[in-house]
PDB file of C-alpha atoms in Angstrom:
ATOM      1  CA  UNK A  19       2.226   0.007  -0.412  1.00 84.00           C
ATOM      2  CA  UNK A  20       0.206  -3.319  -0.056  1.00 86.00           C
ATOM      3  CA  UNK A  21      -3.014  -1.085  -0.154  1.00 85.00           C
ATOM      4  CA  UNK A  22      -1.968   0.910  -3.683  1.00 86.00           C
ATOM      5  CA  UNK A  23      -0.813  -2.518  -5.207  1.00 88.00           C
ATOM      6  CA  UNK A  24      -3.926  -4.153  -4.348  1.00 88.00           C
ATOM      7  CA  UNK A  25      -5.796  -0.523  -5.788  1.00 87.00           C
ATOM      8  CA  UNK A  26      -3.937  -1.425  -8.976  1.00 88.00           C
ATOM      9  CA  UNK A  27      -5.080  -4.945  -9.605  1.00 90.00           C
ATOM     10  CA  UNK A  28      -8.263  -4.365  -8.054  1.00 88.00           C
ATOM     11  CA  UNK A  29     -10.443  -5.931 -11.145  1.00 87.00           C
ATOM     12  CA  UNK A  30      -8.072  -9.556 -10.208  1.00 87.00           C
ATOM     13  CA  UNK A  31     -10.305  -9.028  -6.528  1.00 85.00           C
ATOM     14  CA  UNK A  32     -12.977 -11.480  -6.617  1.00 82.00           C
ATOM     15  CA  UNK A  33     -15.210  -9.653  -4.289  1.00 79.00           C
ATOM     16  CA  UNK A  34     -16.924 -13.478  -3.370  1.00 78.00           C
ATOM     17  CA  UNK A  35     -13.630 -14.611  -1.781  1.00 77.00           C
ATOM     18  CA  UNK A  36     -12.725 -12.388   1.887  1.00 78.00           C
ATOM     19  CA  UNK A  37     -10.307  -9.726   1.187  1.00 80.00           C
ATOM     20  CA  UNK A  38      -8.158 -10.276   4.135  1.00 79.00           C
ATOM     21  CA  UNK A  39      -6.232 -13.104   2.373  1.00 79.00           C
ATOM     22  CA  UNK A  40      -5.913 -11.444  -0.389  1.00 84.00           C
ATOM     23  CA  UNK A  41      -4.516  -8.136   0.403  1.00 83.00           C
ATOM     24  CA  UNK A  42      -2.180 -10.408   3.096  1.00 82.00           C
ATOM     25  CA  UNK A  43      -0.979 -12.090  -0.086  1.00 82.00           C
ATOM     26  CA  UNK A  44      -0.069  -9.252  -1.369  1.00 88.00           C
ATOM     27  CA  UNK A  45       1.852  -7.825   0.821  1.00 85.00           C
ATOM     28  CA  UNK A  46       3.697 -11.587   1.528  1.00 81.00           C
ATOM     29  CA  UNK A  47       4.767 -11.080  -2.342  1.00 84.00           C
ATOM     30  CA  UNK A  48       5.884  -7.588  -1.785  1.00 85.00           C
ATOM     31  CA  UNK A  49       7.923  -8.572   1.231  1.00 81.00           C
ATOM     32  CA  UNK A  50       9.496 -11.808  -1.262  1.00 77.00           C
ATOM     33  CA  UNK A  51      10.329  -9.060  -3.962  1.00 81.00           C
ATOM     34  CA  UNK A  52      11.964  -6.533  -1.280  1.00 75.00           C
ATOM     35  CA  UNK A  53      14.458  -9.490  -0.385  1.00 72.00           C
ATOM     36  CA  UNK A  54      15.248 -10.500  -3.464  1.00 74.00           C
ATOM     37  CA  UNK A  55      16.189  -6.859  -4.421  1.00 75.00           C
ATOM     38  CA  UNK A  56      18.230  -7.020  -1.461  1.00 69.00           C
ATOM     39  CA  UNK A  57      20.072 -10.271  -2.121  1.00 66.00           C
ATOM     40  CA  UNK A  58      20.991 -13.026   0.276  1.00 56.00           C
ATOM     41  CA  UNK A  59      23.918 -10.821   1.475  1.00 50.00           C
ATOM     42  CA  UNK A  60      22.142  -7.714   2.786  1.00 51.00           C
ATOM     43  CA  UNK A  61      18.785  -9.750   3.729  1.00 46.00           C
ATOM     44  CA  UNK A  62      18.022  -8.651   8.018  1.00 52.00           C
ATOM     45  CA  UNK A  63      15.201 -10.726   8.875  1.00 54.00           C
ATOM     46  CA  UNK A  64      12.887  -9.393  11.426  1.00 58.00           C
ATOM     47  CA  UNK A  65      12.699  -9.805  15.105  1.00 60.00           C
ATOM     48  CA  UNK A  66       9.776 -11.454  17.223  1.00 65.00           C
ATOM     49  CA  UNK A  67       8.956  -8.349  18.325  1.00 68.00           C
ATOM     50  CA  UNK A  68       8.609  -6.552  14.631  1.00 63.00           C
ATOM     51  CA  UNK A  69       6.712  -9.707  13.350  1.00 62.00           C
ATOM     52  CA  UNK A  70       4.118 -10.115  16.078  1.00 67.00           C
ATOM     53  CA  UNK A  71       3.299  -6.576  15.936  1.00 70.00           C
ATOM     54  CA  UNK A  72       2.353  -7.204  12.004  1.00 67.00           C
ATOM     55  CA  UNK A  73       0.359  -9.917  13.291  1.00 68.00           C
ATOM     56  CA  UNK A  74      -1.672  -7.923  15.881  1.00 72.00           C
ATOM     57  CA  UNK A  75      -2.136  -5.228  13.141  1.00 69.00           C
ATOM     58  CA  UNK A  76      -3.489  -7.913  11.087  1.00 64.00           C
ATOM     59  CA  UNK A  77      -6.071  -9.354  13.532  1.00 65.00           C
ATOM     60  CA  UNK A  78      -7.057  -5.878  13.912  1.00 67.00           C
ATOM     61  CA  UNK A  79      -7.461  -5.342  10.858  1.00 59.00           C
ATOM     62  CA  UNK A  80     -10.062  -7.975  10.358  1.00 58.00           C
ATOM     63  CA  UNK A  81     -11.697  -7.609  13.660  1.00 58.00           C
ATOM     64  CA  UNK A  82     -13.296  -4.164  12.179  1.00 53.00           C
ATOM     65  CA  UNK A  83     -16.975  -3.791  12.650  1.00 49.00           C
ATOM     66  CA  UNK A  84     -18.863  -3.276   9.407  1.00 46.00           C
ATOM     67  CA  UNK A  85     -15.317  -4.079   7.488  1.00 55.00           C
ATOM     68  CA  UNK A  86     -16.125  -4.584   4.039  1.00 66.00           C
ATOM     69  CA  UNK A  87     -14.508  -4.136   0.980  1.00 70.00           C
ATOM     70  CA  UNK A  88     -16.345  -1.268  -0.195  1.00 74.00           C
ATOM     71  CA  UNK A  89     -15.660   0.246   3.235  1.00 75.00           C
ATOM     72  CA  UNK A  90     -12.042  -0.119   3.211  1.00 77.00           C
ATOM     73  CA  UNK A  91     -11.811   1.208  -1.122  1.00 80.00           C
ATOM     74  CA  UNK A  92     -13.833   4.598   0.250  1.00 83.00           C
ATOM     75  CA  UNK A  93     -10.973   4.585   3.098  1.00 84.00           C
ATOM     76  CA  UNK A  94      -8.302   4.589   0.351  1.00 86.00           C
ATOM     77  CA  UNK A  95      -9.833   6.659  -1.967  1.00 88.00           C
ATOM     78  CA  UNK A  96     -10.443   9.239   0.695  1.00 91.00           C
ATOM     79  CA  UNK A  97      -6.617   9.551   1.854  1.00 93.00           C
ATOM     80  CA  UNK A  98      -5.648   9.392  -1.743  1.00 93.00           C
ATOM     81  CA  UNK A  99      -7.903  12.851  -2.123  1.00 94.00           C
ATOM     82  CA  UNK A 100      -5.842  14.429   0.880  1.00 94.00           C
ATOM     83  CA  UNK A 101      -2.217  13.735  -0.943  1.00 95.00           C
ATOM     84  CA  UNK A 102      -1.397  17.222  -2.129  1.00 93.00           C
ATOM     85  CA  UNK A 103      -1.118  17.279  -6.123  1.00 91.00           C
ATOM     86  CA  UNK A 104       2.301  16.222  -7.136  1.00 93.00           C
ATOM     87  CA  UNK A 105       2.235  13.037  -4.573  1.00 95.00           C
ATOM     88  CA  UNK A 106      -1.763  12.137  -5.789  1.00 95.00           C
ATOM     89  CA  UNK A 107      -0.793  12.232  -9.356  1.00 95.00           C
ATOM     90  CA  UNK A 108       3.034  10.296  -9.092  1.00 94.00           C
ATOM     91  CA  UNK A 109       1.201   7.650  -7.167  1.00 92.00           C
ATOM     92  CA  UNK A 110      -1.553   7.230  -9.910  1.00 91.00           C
ATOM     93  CA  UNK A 111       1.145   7.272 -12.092  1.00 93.00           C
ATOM     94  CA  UNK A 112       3.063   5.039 -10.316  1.00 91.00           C
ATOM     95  CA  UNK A 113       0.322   2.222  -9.041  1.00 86.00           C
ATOM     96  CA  UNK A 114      -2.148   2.649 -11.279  1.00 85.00           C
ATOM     97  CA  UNK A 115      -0.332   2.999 -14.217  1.00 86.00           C
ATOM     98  CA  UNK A 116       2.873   1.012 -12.983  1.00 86.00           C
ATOM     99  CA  UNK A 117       5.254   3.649 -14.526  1.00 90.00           C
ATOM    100  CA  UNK A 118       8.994   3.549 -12.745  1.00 91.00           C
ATOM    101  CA  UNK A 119      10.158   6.507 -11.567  1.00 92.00           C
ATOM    102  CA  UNK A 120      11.642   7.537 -14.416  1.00 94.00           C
ATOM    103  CA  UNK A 121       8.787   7.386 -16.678  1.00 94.00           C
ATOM    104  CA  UNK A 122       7.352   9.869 -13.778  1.00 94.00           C
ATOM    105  CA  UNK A 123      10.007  12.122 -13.953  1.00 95.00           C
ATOM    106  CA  UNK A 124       9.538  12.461 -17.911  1.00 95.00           C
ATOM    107  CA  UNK A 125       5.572  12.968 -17.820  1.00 94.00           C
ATOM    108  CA  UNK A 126       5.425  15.206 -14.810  1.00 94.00           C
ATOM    109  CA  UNK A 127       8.516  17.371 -15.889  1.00 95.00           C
ATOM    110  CA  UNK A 128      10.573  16.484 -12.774  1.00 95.00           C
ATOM    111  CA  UNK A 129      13.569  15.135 -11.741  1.00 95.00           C
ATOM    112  CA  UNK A 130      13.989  11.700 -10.266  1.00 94.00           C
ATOM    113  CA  UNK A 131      14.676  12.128  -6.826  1.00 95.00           C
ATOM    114  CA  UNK A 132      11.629  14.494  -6.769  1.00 95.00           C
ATOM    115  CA  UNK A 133       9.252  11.306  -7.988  1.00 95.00           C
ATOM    116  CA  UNK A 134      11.031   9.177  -5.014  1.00 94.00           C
ATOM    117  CA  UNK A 135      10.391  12.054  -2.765  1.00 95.00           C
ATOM    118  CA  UNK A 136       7.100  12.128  -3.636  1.00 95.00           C
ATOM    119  CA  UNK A 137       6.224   8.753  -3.283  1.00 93.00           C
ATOM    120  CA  UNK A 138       8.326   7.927  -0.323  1.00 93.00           C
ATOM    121  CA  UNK A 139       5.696  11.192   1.191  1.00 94.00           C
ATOM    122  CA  UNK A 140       2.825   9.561  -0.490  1.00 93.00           C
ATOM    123  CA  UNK A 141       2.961   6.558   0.961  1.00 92.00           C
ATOM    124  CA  UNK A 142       3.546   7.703   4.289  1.00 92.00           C
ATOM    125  CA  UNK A 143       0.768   9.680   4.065  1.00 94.00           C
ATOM    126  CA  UNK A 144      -1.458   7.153   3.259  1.00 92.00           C
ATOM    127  CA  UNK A 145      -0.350   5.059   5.899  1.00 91.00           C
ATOM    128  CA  UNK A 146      -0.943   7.410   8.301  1.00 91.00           C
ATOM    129  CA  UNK A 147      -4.356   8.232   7.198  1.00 92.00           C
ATOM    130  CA  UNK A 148      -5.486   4.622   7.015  1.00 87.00           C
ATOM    131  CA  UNK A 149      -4.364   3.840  10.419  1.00 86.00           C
ATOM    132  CA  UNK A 150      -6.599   6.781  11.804  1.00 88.00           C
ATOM    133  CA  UNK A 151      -9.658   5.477   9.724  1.00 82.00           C
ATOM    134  CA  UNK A 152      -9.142   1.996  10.320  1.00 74.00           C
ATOM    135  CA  UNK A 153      -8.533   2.760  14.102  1.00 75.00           C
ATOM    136  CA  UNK A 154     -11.705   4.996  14.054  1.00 74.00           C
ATOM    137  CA  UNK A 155     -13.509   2.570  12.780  1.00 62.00           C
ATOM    138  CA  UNK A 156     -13.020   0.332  15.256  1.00 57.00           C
ATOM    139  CA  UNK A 157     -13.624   2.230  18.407  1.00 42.00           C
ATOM    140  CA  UNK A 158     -17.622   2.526  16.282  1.00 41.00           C
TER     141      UNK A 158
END
């Protein structure tokens, strides 16, 4: 999700500053919105073990060879052209256009749970696909 956030307010990037930082600070605000939307009642902070293996993806992450930005936009953009229609275009929708769910629902001519479907198989999607680049990428 931090990746199709950061796709969304990609002309905010200044490309002179390390993108690293910047996509991490994205995803620290996503992670601050997620438990506020939870509350203080239903918050379940994570373990050592969950939080240092988001730390070794991170150093991973910028220990790529040849990791630029442009590098890691042509990753995106390629998984994004493997989502099958209805997931590409409620993402767009979604991230690009920041349309709730709803909205979705309306334009595309389906029901809600369908949008959520979509973007919940979206998402994982494109997770999976940027792990394989990213990991492919670094065993070049």
């Amino acid at each position: 999700e931090t990746f199709l956030v950061a796709w969304r307010i990609l002309d905010r990037y200044d490309r002179k500053l390390p993108f690293g930082p910047w996509v991490r600070g994205i995803a620290a605000k996503l992670v601050l919105n997620h438990r506020r939307k939870l509350g203080r009642s239903r918050v379940h902070y994570c373990d050592e073990e969950l939080l240092s293996r988001v730390d070794e993806g991170l150093r991973q992450f910028q220990e790529l060879q040849g990791d630029t930005f442009d590098e890691k936009l042509d990753a995106l953009r390629d998984c994004l052209a493997r989502l099958n229609g209805a997931q590409r275009e409620a993402i767009r929708l979604h991230y690009e256009h920041g349309l709730h769910c709803k909205e979705i629902a309306r334009r595309l001519g389906i029901g809600f749970e369908a949008v959520k479907k979509h973007l919940q198989r979206g998402r994982s999607q494109l997770h999976r696909c940027l792990q394989v680049k990213l990991a492919q990428e670094g065993v070049a």
